[in-house]
mmCIF file of C-alpha atoms in Angstrom:
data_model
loop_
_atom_site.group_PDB
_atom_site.id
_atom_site.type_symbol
_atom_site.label_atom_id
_atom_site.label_comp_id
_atom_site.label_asym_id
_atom_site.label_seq_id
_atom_site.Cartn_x
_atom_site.Cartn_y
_atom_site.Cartn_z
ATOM 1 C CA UNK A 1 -9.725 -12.440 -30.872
ATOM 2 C CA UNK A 2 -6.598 -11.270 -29.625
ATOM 3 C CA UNK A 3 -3.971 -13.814 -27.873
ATOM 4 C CA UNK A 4 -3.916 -12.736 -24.348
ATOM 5 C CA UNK A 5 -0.830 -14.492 -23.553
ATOM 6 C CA UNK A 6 1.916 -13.598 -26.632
ATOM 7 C CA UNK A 7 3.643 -10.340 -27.200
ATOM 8 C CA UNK A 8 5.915 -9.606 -29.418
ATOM 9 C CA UNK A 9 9.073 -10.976 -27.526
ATOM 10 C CA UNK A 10 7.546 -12.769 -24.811
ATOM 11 C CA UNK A 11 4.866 -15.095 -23.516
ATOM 12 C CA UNK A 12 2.574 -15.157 -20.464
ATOM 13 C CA UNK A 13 2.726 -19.045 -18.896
ATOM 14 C CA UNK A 14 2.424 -20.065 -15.452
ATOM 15 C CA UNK A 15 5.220 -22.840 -14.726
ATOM 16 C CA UNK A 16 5.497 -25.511 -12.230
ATOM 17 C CA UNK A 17 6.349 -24.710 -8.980
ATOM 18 C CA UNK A 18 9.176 -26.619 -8.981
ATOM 19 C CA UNK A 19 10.257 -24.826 -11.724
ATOM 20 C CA UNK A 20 9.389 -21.512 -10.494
ATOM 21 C CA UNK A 21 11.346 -22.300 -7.066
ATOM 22 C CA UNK A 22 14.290 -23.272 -8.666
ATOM 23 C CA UNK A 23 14.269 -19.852 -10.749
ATOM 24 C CA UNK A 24 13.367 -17.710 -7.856
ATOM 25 C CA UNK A 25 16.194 -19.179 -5.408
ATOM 26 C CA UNK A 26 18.982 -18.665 -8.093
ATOM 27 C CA UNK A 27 17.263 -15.387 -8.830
ATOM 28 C CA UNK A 28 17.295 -13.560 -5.129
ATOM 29 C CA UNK A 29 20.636 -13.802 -5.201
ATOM 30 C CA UNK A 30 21.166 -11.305 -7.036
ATOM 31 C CA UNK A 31 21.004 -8.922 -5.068
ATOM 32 C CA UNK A 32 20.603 -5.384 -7.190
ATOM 33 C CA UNK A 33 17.691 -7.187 -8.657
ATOM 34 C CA UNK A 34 16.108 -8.037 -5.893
ATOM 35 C CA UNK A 35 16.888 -4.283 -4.879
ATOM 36 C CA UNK A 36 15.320 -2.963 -7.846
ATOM 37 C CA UNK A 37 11.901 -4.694 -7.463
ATOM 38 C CA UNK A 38 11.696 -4.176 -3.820
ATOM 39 C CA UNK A 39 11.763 -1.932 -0.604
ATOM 40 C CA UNK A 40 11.943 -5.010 1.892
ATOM 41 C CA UNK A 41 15.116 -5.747 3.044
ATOM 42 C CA UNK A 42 16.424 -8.630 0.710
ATOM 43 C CA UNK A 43 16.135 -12.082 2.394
ATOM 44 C CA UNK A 44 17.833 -15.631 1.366
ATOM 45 C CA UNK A 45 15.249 -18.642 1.501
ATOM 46 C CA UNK A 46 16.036 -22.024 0.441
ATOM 47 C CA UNK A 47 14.647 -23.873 -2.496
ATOM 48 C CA UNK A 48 12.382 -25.856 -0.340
ATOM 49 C CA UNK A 49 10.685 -22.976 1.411
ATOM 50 C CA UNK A 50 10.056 -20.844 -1.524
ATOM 51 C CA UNK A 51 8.840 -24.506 -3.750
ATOM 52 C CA UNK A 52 6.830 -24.855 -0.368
ATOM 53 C CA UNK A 53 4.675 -21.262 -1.099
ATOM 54 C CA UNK A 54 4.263 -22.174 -4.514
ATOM 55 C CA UNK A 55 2.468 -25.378 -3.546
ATOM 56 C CA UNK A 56 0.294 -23.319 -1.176
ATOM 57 C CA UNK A 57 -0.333 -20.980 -3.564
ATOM 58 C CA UNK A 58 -1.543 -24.307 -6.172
ATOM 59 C CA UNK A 59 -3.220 -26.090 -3.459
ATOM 60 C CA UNK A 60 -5.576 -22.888 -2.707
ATOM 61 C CA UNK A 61 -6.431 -22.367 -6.132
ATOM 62 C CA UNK A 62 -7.191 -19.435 -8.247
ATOM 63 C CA UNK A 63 -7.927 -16.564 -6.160
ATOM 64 C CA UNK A 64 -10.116 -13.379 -7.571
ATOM 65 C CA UNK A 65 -7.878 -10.941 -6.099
ATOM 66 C CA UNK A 66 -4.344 -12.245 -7.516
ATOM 67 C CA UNK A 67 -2.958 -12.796 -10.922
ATOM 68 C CA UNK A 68 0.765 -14.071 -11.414
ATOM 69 C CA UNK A 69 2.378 -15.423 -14.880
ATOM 70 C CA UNK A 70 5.528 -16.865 -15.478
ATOM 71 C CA UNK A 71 7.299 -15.038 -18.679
ATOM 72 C CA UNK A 72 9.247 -17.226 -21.740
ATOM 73 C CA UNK A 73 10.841 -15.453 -24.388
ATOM 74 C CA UNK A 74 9.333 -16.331 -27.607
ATOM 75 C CA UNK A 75 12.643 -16.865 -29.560
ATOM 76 C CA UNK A 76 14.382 -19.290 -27.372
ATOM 77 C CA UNK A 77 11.684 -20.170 -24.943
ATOM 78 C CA UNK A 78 13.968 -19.250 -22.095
ATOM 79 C CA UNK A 79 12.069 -18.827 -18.766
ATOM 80 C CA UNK A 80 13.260 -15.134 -17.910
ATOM 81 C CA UNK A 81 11.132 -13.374 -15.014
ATOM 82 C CA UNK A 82 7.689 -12.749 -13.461
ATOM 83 C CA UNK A 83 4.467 -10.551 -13.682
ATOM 84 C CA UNK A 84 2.143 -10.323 -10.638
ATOM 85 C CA UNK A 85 -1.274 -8.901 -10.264
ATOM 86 C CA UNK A 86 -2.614 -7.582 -7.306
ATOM 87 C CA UNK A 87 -6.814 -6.577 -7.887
ATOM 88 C CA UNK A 88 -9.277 -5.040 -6.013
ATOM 89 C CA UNK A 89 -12.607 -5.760 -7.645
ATOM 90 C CA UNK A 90 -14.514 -3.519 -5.482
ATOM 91 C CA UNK A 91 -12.512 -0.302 -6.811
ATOM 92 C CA UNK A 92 -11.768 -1.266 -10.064
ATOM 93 C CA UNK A 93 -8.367 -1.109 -9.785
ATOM 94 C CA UNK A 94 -4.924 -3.496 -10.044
ATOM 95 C CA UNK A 95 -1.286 -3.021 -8.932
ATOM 96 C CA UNK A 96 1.413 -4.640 -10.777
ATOM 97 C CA UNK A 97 4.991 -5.951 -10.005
ATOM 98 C CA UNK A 98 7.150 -7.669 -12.685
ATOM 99 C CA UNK A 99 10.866 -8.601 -12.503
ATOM 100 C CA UNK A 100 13.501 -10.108 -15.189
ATOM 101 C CA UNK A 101 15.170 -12.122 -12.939
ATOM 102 C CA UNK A 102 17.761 -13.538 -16.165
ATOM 103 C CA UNK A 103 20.232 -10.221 -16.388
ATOM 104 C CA UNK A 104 20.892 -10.607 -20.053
ATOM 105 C CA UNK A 105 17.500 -9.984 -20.896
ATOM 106 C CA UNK A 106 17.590 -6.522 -19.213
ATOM 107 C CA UNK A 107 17.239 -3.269 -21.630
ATOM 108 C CA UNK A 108 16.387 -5.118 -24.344
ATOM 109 C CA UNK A 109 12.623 -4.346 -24.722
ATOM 110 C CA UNK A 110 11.250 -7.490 -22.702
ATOM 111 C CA UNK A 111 9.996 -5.646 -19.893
ATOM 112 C CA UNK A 112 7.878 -3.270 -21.879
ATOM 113 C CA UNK A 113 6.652 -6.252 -23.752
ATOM 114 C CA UNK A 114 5.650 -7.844 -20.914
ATOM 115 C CA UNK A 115 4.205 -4.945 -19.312
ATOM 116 C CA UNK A 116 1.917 -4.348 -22.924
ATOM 117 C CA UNK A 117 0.432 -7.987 -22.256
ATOM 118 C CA UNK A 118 -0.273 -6.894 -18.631
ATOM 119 C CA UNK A 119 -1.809 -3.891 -20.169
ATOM 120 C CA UNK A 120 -4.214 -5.864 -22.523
ATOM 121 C CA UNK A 121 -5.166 -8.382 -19.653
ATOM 122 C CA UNK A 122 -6.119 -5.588 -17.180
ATOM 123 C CA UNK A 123 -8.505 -3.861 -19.395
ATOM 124 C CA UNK A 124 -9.709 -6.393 -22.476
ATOM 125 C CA UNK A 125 -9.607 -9.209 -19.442
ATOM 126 C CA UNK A 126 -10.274 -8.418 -16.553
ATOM 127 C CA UNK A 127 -11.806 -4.851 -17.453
ATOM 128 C CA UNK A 128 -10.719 -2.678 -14.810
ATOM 129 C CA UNK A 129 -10.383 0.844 -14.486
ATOM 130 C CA UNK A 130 -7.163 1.821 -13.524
ATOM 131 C CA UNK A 131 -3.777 0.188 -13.031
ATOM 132 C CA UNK A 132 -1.139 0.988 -10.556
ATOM 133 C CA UNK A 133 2.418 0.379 -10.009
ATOM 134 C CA UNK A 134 5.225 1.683 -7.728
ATOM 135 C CA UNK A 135 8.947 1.568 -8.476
ATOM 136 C CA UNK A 136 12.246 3.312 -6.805
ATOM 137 C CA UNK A 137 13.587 6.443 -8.386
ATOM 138 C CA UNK A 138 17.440 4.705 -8.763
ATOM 139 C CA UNK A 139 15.256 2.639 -11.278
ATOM 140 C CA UNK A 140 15.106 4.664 -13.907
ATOM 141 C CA UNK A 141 15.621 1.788 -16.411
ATOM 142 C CA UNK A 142 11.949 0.840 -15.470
ATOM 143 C CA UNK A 143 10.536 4.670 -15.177
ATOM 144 C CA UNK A 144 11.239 4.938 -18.826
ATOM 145 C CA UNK A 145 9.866 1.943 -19.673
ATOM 146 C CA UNK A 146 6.690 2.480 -18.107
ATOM 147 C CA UNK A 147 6.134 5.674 -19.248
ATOM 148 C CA UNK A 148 6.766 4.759 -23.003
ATOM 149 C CA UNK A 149 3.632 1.883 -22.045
ATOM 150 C CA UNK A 150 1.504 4.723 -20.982
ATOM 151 C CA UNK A 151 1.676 5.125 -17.181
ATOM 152 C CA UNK A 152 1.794 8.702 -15.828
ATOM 153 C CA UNK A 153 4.097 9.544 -12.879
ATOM 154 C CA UNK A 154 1.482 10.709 -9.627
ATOM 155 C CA UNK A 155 3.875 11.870 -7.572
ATOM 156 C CA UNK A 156 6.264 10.348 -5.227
ATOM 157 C CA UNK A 157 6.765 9.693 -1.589
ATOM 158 C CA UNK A 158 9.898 11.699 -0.217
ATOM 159 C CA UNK A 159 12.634 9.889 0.817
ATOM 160 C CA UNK A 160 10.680 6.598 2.490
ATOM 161 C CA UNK A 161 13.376 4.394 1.461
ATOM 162 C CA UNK A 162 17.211 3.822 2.766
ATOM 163 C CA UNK A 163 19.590 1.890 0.322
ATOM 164 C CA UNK A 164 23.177 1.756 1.064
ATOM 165 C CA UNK A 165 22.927 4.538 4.015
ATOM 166 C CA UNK A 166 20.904 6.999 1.336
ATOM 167 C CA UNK A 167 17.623 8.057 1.297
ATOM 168 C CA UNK A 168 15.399 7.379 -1.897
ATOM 169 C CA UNK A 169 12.122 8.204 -2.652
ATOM 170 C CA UNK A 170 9.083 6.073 -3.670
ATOM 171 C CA UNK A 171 7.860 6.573 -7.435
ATOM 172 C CA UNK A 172 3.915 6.172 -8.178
ATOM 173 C CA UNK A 173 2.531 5.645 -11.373
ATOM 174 C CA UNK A 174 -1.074 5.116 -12.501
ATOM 175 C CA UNK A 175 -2.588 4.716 -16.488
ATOM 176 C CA UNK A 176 -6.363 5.104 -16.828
ATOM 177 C CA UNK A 177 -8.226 2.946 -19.404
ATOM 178 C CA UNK A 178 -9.605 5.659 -21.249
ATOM 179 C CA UNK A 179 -5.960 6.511 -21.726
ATOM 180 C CA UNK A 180 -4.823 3.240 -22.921
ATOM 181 C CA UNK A 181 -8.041 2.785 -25.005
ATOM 182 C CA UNK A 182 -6.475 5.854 -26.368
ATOM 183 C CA UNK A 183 -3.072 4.780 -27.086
ATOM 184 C CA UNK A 184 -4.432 1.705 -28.644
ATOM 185 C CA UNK A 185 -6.234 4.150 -31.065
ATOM 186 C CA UNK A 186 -3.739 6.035 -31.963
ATOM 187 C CA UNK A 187 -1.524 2.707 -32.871
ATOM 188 C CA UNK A 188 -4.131 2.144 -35.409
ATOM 189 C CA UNK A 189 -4.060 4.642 -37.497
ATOM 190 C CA UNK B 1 15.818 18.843 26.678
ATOM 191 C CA UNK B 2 15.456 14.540 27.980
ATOM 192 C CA UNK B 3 11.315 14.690 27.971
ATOM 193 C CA UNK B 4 10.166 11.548 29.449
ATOM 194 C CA UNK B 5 7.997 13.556 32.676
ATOM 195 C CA UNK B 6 4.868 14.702 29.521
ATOM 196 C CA UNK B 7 2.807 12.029 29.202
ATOM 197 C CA UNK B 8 2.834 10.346 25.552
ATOM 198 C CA UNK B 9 -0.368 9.048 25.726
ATOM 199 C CA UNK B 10 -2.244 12.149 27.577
ATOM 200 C CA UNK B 11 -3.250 15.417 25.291
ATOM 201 C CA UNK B 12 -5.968 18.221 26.646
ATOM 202 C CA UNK B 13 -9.529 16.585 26.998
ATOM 203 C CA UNK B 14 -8.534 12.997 25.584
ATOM 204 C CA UNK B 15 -6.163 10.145 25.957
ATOM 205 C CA UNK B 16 -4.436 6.848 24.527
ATOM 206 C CA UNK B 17 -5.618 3.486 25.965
ATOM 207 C CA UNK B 18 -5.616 -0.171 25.224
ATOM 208 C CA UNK B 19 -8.693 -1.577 24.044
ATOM 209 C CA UNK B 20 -11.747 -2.568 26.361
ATOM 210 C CA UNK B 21 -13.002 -5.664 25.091
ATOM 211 C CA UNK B 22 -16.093 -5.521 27.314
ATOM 212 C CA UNK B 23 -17.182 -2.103 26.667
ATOM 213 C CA UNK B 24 -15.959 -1.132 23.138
ATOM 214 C CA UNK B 25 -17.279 -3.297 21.061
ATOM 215 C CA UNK B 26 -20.173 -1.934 21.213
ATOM 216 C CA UNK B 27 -19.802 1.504 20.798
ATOM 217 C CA UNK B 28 -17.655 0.896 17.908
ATOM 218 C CA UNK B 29 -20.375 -1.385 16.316
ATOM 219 C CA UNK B 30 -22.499 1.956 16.230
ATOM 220 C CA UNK B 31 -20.257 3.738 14.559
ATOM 221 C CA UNK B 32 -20.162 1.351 11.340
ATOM 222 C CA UNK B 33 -24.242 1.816 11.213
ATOM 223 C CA UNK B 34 -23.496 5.342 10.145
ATOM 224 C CA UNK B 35 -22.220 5.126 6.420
ATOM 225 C CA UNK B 36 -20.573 8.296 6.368
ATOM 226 C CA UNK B 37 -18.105 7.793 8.858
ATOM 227 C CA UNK B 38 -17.220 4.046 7.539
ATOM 228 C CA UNK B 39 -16.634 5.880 3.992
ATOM 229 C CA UNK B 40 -14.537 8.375 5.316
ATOM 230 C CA UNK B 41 -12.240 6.080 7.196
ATOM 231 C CA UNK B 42 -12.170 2.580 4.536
ATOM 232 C CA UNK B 43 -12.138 2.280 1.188
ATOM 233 C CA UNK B 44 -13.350 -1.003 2.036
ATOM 234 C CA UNK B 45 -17.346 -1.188 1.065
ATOM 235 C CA UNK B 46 -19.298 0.585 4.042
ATOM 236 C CA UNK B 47 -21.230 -2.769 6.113
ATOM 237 C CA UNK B 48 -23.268 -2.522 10.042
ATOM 238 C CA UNK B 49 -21.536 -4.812 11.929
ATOM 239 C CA UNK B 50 -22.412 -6.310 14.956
ATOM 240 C CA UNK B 51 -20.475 -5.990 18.913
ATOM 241 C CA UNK B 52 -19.901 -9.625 18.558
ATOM 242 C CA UNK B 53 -17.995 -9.255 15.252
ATOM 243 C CA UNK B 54 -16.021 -6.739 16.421
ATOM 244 C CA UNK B 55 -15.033 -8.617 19.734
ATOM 245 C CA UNK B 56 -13.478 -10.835 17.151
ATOM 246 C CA UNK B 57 -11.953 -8.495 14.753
ATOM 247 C CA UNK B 58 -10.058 -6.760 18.282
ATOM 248 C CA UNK B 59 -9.051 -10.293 19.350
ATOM 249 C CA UNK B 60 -7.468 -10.849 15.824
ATOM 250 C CA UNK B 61 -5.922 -7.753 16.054
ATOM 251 C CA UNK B 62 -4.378 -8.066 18.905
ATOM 252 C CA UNK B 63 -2.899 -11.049 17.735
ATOM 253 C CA UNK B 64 -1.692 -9.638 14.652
ATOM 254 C CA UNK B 65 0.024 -6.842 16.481
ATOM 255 C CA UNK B 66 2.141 -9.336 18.591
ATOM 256 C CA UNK B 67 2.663 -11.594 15.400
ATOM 257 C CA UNK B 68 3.614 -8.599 13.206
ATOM 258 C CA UNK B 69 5.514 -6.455 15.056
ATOM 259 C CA UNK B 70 4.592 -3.624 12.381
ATOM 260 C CA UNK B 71 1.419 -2.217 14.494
ATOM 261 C CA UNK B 72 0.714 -0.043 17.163
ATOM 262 C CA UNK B 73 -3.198 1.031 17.805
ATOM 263 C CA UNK B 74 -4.920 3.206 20.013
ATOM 264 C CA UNK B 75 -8.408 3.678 21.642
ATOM 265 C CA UNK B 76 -9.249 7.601 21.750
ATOM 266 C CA UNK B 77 -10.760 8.731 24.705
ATOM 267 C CA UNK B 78 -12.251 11.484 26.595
ATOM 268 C CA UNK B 79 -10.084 12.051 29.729
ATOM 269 C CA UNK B 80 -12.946 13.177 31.744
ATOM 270 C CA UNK B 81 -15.180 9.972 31.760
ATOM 271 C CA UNK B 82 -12.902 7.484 29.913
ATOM 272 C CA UNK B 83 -15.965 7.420 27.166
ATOM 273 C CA UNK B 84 -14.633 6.102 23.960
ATOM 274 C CA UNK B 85 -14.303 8.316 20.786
ATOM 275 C CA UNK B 86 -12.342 7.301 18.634
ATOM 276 C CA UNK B 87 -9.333 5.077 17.451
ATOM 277 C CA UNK B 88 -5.017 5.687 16.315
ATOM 278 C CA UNK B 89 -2.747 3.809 14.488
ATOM 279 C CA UNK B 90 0.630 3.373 13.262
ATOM 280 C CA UNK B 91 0.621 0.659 11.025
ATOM 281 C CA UNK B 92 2.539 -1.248 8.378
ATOM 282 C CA UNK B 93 5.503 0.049 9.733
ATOM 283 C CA UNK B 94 8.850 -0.751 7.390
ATOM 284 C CA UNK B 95 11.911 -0.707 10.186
ATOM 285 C CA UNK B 96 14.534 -0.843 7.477
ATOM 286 C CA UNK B 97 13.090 2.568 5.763
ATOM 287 C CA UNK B 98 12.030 3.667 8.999
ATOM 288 C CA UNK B 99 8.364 4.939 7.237
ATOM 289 C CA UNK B 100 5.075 4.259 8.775
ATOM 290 C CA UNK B 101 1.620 4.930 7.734
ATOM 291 C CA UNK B 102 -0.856 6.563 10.405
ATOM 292 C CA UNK B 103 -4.832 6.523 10.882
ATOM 293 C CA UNK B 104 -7.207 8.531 12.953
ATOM 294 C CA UNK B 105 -10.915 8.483 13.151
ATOM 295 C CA UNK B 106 -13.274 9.859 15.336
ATOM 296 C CA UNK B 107 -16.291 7.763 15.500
ATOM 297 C CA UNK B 108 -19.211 10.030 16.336
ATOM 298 C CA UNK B 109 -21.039 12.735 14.249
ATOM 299 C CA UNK B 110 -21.244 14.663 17.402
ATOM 300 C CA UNK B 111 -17.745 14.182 18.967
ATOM 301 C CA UNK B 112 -16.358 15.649 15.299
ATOM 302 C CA UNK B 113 -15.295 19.067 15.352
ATOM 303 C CA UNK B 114 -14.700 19.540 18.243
ATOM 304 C CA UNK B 115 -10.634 19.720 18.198
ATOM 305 C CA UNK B 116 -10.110 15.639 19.418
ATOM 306 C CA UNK B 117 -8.616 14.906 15.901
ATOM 307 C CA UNK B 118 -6.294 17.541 16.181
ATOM 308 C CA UNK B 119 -5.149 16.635 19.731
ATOM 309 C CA UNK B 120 -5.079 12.584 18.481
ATOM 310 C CA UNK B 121 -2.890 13.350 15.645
ATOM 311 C CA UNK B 122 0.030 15.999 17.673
ATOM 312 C CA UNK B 123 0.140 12.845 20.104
ATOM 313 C CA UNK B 124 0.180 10.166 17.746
ATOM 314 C CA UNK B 125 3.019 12.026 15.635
ATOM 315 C CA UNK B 126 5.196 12.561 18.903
ATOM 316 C CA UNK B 127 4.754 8.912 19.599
ATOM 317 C CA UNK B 128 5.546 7.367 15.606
ATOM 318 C CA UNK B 129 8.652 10.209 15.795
ATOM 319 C CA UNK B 130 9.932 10.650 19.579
ATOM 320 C CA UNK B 131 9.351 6.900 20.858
ATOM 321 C CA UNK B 132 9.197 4.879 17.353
ATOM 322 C CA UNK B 133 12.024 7.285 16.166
ATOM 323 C CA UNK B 134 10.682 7.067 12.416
ATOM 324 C CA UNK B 135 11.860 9.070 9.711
ATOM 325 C CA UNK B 136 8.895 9.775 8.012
ATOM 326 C CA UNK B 137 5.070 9.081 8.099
ATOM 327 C CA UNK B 138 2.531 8.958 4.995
ATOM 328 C CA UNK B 139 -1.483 9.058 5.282
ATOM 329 C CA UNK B 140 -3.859 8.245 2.637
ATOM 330 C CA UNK B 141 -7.416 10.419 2.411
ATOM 331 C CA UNK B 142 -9.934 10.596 -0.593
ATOM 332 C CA UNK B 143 -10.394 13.876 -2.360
ATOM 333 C CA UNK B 144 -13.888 13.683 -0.657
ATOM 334 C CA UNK B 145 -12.478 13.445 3.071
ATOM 335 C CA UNK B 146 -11.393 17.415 3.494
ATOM 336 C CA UNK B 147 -11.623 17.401 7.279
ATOM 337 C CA UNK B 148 -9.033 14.876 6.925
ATOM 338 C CA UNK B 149 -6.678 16.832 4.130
ATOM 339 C CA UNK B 150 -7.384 20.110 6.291
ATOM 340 C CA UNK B 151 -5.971 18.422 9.319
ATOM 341 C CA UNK B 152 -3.243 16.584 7.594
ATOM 342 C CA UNK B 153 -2.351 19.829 5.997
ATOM 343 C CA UNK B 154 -2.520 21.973 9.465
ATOM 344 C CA UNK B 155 0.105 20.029 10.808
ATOM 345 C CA UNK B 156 2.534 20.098 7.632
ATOM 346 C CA UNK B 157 1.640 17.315 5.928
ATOM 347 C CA UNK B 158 2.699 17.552 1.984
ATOM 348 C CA UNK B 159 0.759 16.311 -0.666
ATOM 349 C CA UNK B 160 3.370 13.672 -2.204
ATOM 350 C CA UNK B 161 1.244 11.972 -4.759
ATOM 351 C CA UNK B 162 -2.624 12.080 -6.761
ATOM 352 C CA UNK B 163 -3.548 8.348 -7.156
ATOM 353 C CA UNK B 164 -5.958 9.650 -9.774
ATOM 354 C CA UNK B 165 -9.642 8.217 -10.041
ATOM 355 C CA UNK B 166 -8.573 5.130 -8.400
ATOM 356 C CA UNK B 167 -11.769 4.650 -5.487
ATOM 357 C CA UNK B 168 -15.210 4.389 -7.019
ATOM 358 C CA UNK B 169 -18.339 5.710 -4.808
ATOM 359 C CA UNK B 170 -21.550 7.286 -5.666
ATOM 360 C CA UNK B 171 -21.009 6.124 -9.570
ATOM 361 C CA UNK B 172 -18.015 7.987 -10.037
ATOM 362 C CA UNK B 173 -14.282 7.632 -9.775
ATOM 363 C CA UNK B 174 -12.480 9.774 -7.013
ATOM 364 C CA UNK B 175 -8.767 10.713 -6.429
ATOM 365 C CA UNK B 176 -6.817 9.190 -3.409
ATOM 366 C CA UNK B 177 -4.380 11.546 -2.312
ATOM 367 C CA UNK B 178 -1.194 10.709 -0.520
ATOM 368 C CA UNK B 179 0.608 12.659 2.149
ATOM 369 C CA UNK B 180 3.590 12.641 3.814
ATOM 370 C CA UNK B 181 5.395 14.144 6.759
ATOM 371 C CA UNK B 182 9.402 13.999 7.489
ATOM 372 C CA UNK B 183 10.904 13.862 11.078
ATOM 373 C CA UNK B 184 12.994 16.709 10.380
ATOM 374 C CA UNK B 185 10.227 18.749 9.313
ATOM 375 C CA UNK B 186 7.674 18.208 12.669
ATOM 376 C CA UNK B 187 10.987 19.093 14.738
ATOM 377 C CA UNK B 188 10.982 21.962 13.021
ATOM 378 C CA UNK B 189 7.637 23.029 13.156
ATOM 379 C CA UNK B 190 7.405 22.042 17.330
ATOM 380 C CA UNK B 191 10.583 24.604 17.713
ATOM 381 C CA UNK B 192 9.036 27.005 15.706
#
């Protein structure tokens, strides 16, 4: 059987939450990539409070509904970003959010890596129908990248963002797993 | 034109109100019995619920409203005899983007049809962009739900985005359409 949790750059773990808290509170403050991943306004919290969810989150155990990992680079084992999971059982269906919160690692191929293991685990795993994920259109860094995975764009919500006094719109993408089934066809031939 | 003398929460034959947590639970409680209605408005399994459970769930919303701060909902009902009909909401509002999302459903099989959805939605789109200012508002309807697209679409909604095949009912996969519906472009319409 297939390793669920190693891709060709990257690995799937789930880290401490002290470890994770420390990451995350160095990570929000950067703010363009906290900008890129979401619509919220961007928010500072302390080590504490953010180490504080992730013991919530540990205490309540695993929940049916929500997936996270926490992503090492094979080569160096550096501890680089995030993948969440977001399911709803009853329609088959997941949403995913992912973020390289360690800059260097940026256009280098991680994210698509990461988002090929997500791929896998959705429909070998979890075996769901359909996977979903929204991103801004000043992202295109991430547009390409899911695209070249397989998702296909489903339109977009006009203008329901405001960065920096502009209004953006919302992108939506969606891959089917008779299309990934597909794609994972075709890479064996 | 300063408008504040017509009524936000009075159209034609219906109007706005709080809820009545004596009387509306259970008229609401009929309406999940009927399995249509509950697929129409929820992608959410269909389930009969009880007045009692819903005297809870209005209680918890209600708290989650003042908590929140995102959430504005309103009982539909028939000016005439103050008869509940159906329900409105702005919810998940995002202040920062200034975008909204809105619901309407009219309970009844025999109160459909009859124009109140039309009349709940031209008030609840003055109030999410003349008194909560927004700049736009989206709405989310299965391809199976056309009274809903018909009525989104009558009042200039644009079909933004095809979620495709991502609600499963009847053993088969159905597209969730998204609309959406700028400020600029209901200002427009209500000159024109």
């Amino acid at each position: 059987m297939k390793d669920l949790f190693r891709g060709e750059l990257v690995r799937f773990t789930f880290e401490e939450p002290d470890v994770r808290a420390k990451a995350e509170a160095r990570w929000q403050r950067d703010s363009e990539f906290v900008r890129l991943a979401d619509s919220d306004p961007t928010q500072l919290s302390s080590e504490k409070k953010i180490k504080e969810w992730f013991d919530k989150q540990a205490e309540s155990g695993p929940q049916p509904e929500r997936y996270s990992f926490s992503v090492r680079t094979l080569a160096d084992d550096r501890y680089i970003g995030f993948l969440g999971l977001w399911v709803d059982l009853i329609h088959s269906e997941a949403w995913v959010g992912l973020g390289i919160g360690e800059r260097e690692f940026w256009s280098k191929g991680y994210g698509s890596d990461m988002m090929k293991l997500c791929l896998q685990y959705v429909f070998t795993e979890l075996g769901l129908e359909r996977l979903s994920l929204g991103l801004h259109e000043y992202n295109p860094r991430a547009l390409r990248s899911y695209e070249k995975c397989g998702f296909r764009l489903e339109g977009r919500t006009r203008q329901d963002a405001m960065r920096e006094g502009k209004r953006t719109d919302t992108l939506w993408m969606g891959i089917l797993r008779e299309e990934w089934l597909q794609m994972q066809n075709g890479d064996q031939k | 034109m300063f408008d504040i003398q017509t009524q936000l929460f009075e159209g034609q034959e219906i109007c706005f109100g709080p809820i009545d947590h004596e009387k509306d639970p259970e008229v609401e409680a009929r309406w999940t019995h009927d399995s249509e209605f509950m697929r129409l408005m929820e992608t959410n399994p269909a389930r009969p619920m009880s007045a009692a459970m819903l005297k809870k769930q209005y209680e918890k919303l209600e708290k989650q409203i003042e908590e929140d701060k995102n959430h504005y909902h309103f009982m539909i009902r028939l000016k005439a005899d103050e008869r509940l009909i159906g329900k409105a909401a702005v919810q998940r509002i995002e202040w920062a983007n200034g975008n909204g999302f809105i619901r309407i459903g009219i309970g009844a099989a025999e109160d459909r049809r009859k124009g109140y959805g039309t009349q709940a939605l031209r008030m609840l789109l003055r109030f999410a962009f003349a008194e909560l200012n927004l700049f736009r508002v989206t709405a989310v309807a299965p391809e199976y739900n056309e009274g809903a697209i018909v009525l989104l679409q009558k009042f200039g909604f644009v079909q933004e985005v095809c979620r495709r095949k991502a609600l499963e009912r009847d053993g088969r996969r159905w597209d969730l359409y998204v609309f959406g519906l700028l400020n600029d472009e209901w200002r427009n319409q209500a000159k024109a």
